[in-house]
Short mmCIF file of C-alpha atoms in Angstrom, two decimals:
data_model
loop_
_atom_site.label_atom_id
_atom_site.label_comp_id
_atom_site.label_asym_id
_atom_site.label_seq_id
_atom_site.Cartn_x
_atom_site.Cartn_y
_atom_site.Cartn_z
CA UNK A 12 5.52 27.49 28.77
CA UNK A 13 3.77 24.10 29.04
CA UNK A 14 2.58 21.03 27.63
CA UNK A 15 -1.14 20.40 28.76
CA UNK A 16 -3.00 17.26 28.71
CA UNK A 17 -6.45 16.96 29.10
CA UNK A 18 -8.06 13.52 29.82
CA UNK A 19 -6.07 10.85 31.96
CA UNK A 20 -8.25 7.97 30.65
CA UNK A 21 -6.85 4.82 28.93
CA UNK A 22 -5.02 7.04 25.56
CA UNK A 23 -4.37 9.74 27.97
CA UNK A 24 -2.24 7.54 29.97
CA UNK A 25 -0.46 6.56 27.36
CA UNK A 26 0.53 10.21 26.25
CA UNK A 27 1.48 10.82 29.99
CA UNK A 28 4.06 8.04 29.97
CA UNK A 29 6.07 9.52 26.91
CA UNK A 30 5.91 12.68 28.05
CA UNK A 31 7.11 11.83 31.18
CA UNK A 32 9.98 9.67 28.85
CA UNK A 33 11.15 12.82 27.14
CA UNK A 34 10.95 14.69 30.61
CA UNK A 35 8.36 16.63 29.66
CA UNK A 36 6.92 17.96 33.00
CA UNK A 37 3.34 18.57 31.69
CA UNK A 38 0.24 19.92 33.30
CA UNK A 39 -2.98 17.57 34.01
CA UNK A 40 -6.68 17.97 33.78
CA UNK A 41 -8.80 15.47 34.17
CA UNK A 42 -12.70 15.83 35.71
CA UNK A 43 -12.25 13.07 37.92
CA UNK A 44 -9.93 14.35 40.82
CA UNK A 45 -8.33 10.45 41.59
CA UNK A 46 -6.54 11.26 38.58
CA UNK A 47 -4.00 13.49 39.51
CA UNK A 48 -0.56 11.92 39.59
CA UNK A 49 2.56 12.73 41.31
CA UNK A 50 3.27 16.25 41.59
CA UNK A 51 2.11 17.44 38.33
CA UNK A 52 -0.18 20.41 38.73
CA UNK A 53 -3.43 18.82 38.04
CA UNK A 54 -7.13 20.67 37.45
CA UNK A 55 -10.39 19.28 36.99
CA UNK A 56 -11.56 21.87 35.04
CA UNK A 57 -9.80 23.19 31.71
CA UNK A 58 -10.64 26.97 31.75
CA UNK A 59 -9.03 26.84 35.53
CA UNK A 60 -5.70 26.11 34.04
CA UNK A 61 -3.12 29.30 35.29
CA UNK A 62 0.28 28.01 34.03
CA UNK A 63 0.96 29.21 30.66
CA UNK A 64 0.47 26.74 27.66
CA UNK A 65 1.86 26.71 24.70
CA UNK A 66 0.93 22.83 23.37
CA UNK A 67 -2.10 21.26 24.57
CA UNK A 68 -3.04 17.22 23.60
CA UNK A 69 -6.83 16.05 24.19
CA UNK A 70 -7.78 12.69 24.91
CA UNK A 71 -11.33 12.63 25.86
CA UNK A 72 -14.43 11.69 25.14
CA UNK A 73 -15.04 13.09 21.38
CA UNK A 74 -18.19 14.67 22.55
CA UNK A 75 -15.71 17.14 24.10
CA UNK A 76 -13.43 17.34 21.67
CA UNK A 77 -14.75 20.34 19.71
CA UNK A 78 -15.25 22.68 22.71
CA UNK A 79 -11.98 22.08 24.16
CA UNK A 80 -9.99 22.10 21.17
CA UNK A 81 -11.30 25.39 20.48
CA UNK A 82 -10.96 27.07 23.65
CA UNK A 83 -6.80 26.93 23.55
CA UNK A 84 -6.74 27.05 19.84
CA UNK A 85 -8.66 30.77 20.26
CA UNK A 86 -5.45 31.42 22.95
CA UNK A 87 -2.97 30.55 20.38
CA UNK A 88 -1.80 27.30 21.78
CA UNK A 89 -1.18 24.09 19.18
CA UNK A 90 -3.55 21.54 20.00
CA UNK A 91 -2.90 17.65 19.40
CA UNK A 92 -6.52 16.21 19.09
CA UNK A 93 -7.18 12.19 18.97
CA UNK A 94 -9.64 11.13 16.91
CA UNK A 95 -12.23 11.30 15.89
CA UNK A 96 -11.77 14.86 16.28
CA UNK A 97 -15.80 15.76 15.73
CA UNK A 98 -18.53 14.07 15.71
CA UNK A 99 -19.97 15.88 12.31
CA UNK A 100 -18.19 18.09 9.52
CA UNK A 101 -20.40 20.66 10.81
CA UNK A 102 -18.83 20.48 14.02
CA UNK A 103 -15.31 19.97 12.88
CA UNK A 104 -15.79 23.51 10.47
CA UNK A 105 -15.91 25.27 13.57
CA UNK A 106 -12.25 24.60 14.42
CA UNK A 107 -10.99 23.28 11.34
CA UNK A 108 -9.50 26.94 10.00
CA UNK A 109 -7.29 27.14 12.87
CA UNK A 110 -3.32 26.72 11.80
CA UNK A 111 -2.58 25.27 15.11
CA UNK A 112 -4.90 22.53 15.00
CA UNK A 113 -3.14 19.03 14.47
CA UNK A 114 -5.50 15.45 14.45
CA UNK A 115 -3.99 11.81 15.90
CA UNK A 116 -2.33 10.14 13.35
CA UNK A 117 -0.12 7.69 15.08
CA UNK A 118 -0.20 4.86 12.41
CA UNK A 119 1.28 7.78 9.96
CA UNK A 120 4.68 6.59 11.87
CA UNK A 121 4.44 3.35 11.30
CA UNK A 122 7.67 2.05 8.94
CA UNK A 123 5.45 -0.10 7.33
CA UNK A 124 4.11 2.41 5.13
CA UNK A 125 7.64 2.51 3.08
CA UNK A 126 6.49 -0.52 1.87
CA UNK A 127 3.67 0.30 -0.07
CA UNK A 128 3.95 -0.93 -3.40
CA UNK A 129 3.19 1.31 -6.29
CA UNK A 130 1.19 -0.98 -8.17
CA UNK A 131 -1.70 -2.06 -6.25
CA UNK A 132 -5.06 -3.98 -7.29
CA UNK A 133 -6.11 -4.78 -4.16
CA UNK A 134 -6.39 -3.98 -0.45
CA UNK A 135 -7.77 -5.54 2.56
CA UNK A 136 -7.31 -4.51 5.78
CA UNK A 137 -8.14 -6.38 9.45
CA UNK A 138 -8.44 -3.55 12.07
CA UNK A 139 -9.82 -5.60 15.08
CA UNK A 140 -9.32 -4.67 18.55
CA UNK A 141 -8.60 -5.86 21.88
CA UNK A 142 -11.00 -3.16 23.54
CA UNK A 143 -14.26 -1.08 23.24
CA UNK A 144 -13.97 2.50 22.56
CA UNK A 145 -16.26 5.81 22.51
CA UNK A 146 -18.13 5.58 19.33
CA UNK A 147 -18.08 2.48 16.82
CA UNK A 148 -15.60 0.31 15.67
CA UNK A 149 -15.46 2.33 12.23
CA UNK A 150 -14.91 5.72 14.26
CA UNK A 151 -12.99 4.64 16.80
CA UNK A 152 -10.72 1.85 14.75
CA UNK A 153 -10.91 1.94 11.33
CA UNK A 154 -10.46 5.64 11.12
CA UNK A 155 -6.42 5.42 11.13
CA UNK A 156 -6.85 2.71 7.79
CA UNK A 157 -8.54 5.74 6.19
CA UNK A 158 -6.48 8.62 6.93
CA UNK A 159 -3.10 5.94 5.55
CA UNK A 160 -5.31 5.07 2.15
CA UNK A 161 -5.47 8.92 1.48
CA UNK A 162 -1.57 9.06 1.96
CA UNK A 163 -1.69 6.53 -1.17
CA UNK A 164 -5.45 7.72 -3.06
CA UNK A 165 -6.39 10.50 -4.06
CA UNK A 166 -10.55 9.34 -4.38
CA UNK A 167 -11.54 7.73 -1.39
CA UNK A 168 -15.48 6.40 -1.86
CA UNK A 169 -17.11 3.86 0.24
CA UNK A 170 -19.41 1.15 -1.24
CA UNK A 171 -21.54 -0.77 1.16
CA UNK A 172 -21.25 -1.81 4.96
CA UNK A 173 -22.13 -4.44 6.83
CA UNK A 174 -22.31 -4.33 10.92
CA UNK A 175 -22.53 -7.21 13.33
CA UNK A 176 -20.13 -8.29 15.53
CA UNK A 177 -17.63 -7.62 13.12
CA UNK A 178 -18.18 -4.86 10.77
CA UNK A 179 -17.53 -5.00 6.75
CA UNK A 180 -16.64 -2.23 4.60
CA UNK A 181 -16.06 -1.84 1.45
CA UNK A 182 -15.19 0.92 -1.14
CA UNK A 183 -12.88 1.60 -3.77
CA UNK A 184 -9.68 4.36 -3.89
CA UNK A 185 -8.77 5.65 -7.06
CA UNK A 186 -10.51 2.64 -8.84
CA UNK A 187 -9.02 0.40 -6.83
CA UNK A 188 -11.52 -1.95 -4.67
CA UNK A 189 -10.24 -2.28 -0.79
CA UNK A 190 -12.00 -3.28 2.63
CA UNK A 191 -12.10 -2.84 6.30
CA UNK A 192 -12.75 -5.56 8.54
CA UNK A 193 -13.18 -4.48 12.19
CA UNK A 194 -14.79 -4.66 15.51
CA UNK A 195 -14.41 -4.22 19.28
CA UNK A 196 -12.79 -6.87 21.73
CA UNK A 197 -12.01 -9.39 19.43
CA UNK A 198 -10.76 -12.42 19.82
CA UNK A 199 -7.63 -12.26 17.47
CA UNK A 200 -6.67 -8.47 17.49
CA UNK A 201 -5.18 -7.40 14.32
CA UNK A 202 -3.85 -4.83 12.27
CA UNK A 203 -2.80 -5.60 8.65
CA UNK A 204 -2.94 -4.81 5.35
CA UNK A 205 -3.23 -8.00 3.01
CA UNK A 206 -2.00 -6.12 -0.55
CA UNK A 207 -3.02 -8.09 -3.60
CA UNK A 208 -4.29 -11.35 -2.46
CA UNK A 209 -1.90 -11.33 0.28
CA UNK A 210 1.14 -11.57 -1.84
CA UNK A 211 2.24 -7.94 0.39
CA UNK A 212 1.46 -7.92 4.26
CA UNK A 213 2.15 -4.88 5.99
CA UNK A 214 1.37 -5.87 10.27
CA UNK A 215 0.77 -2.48 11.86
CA UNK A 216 0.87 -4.05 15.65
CA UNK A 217 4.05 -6.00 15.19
CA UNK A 218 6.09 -3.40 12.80
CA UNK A 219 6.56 -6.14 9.74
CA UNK A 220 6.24 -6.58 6.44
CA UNK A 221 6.23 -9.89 4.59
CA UNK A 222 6.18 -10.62 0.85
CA UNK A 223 5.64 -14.06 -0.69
CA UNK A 224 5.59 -15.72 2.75
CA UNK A 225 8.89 -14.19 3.77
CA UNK A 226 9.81 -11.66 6.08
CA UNK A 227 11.13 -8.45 4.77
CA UNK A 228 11.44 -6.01 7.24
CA UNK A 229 10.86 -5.66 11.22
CA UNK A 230 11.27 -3.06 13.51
CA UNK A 231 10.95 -1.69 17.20
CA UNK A 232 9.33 1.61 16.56
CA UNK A 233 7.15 3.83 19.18
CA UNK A 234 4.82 5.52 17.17
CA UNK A 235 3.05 7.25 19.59
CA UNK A 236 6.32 8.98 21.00
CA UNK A 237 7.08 9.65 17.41
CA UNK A 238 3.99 11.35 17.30
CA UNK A 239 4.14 13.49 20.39
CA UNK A 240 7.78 14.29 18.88
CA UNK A 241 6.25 15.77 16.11
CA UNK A 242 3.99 17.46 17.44
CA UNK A 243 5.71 19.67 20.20
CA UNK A 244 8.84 20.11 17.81
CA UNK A 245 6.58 21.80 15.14
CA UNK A 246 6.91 19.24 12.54
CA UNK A 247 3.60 17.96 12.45
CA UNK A 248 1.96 17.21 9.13
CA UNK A 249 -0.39 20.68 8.64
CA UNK A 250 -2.55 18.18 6.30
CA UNK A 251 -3.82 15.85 9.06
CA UNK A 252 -6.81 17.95 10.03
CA UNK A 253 -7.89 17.68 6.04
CA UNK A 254 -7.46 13.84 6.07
CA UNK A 255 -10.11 14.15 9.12
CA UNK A 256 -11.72 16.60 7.17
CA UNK A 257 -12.27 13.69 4.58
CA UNK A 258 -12.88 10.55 7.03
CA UNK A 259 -15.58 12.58 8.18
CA UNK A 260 -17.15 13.19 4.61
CA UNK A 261 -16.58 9.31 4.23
CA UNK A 262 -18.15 8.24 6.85
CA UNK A 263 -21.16 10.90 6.74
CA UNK A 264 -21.76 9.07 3.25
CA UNK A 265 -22.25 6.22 4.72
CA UNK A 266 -25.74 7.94 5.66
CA UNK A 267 -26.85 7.75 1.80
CA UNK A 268 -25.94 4.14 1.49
CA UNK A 269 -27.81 0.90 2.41
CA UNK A 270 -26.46 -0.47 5.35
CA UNK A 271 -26.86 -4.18 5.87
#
């Protein structure tokens, strides 16, 4: 049985490289033929696929991600899908049932997270990226600060945003006011969480926390190959695809809100 990847774009690369470091000797597809690599058995077209598959990850354009996701999840294959997985919670229903159905969560391996402090009045949170991706900078970036706050919340409700060339959210989990800053090809990339005032920092691209000034804890960590890890050993948390279920909700609301 194999591991199938579908899309050899910028993520899809990445996914390639730790498969290939855990000598995983997957299958390609890609619709642009340049892309094949090495000797890898490589198709342009998904439902042309004749090696057996048993795990399939999908890094494509999110406009796609429904219909292929579904298509292997019908064959019984477990299916790794990056996010955002849909483009509606209408569209997501249509797979969402399907106990082999697992959603990108890469910053759920961060070691950061075992620093989140139980008493918390606060959050703010810089999500601001080098480059562009498919959607917005609220779908495409700030979707992994909102699947981690429902690791810590139980109520998740969003406020008011704000777009320009950065965009502002703001909401409030469990009572508790927090917001997003992010946008596209920024200047000063970041990922951090400044907990009350600041007095907590957890740094999601360099793996450290610092409280009071000080630094508390660093570490090497590759998420995304813990990820894959999970993943094709079976030990994937079943409750990602209702943590996209719910950034989906959120960000549908944003619909009923006035947007500045």
């Amino acid at each position: 049985m194999h591991v199938l990847l579908i899309g050899l774009g910028n993520m899809g690369k990445k996914y390639l490289s730790k498969l290939e470091e855990m000598g995983k000797l997957p299958v390609l597809c890609d619709r642009d033929p340049n892309k094949a690599v090495g000797s890898y058995p490589f198709y342009c077209h998904f439902e042309e696929v004749k090696e057996p598959v048993k795990a399939v990850i999908v890094a494509v354009d999110p406009v796609e991600h429904v219909r292929l996701a579904k298509f292997f999840l019908e064959s019984g294959a477990s299916v790794l899908l990056e996010k955002p997985p849909a483009l509606s919670k209408r569209e997501f229903m249509e797979i969402y049932h399907y106990p082999t159905l697992y959603i990108s969560e890469i910053e759920s391996f961060s070691s950061c997270l075992d620093y989140f402090p139980k008493d918390v009045e606060e959050v703010h949170i810089e999500r601001l990226g080098r480059g562009r991706g498919y959607l917005s900078p609220l779908w495409d970036l700030a979707w992994h600060d909102l699947y981690l706050l429902q690791l810590f919340f139980k109520d998740l409700q969003i406020t008011s945003l704000k777009v320009g060339d950065v965009w502002h959210l703001e909401g409030r989990a469990d009572g508790v006011p927090f917001s997003i800053k992010t946008a596209w090809e920024h200047p000063n990339p970041s990922r951090r969480w400044l907990i009350n005032r600041g007095s907590l920092i957890l740094d999601f691209a360099k793996e450290e926390v610092w409280k009071e000034g000080r630094l508390i804890h660093k570490e090497s960590r590759d998420k995304l190959r813990l990820m894959v890890e999970s993943f094709l050993s079976g030990n994937f948390d079943h409750r990602s695809k209702d943590r996209a279920l719910k950034n989906l909700e959120l960000l549908e609301s944003l619909k009923a809100i006035d947007i500045s």
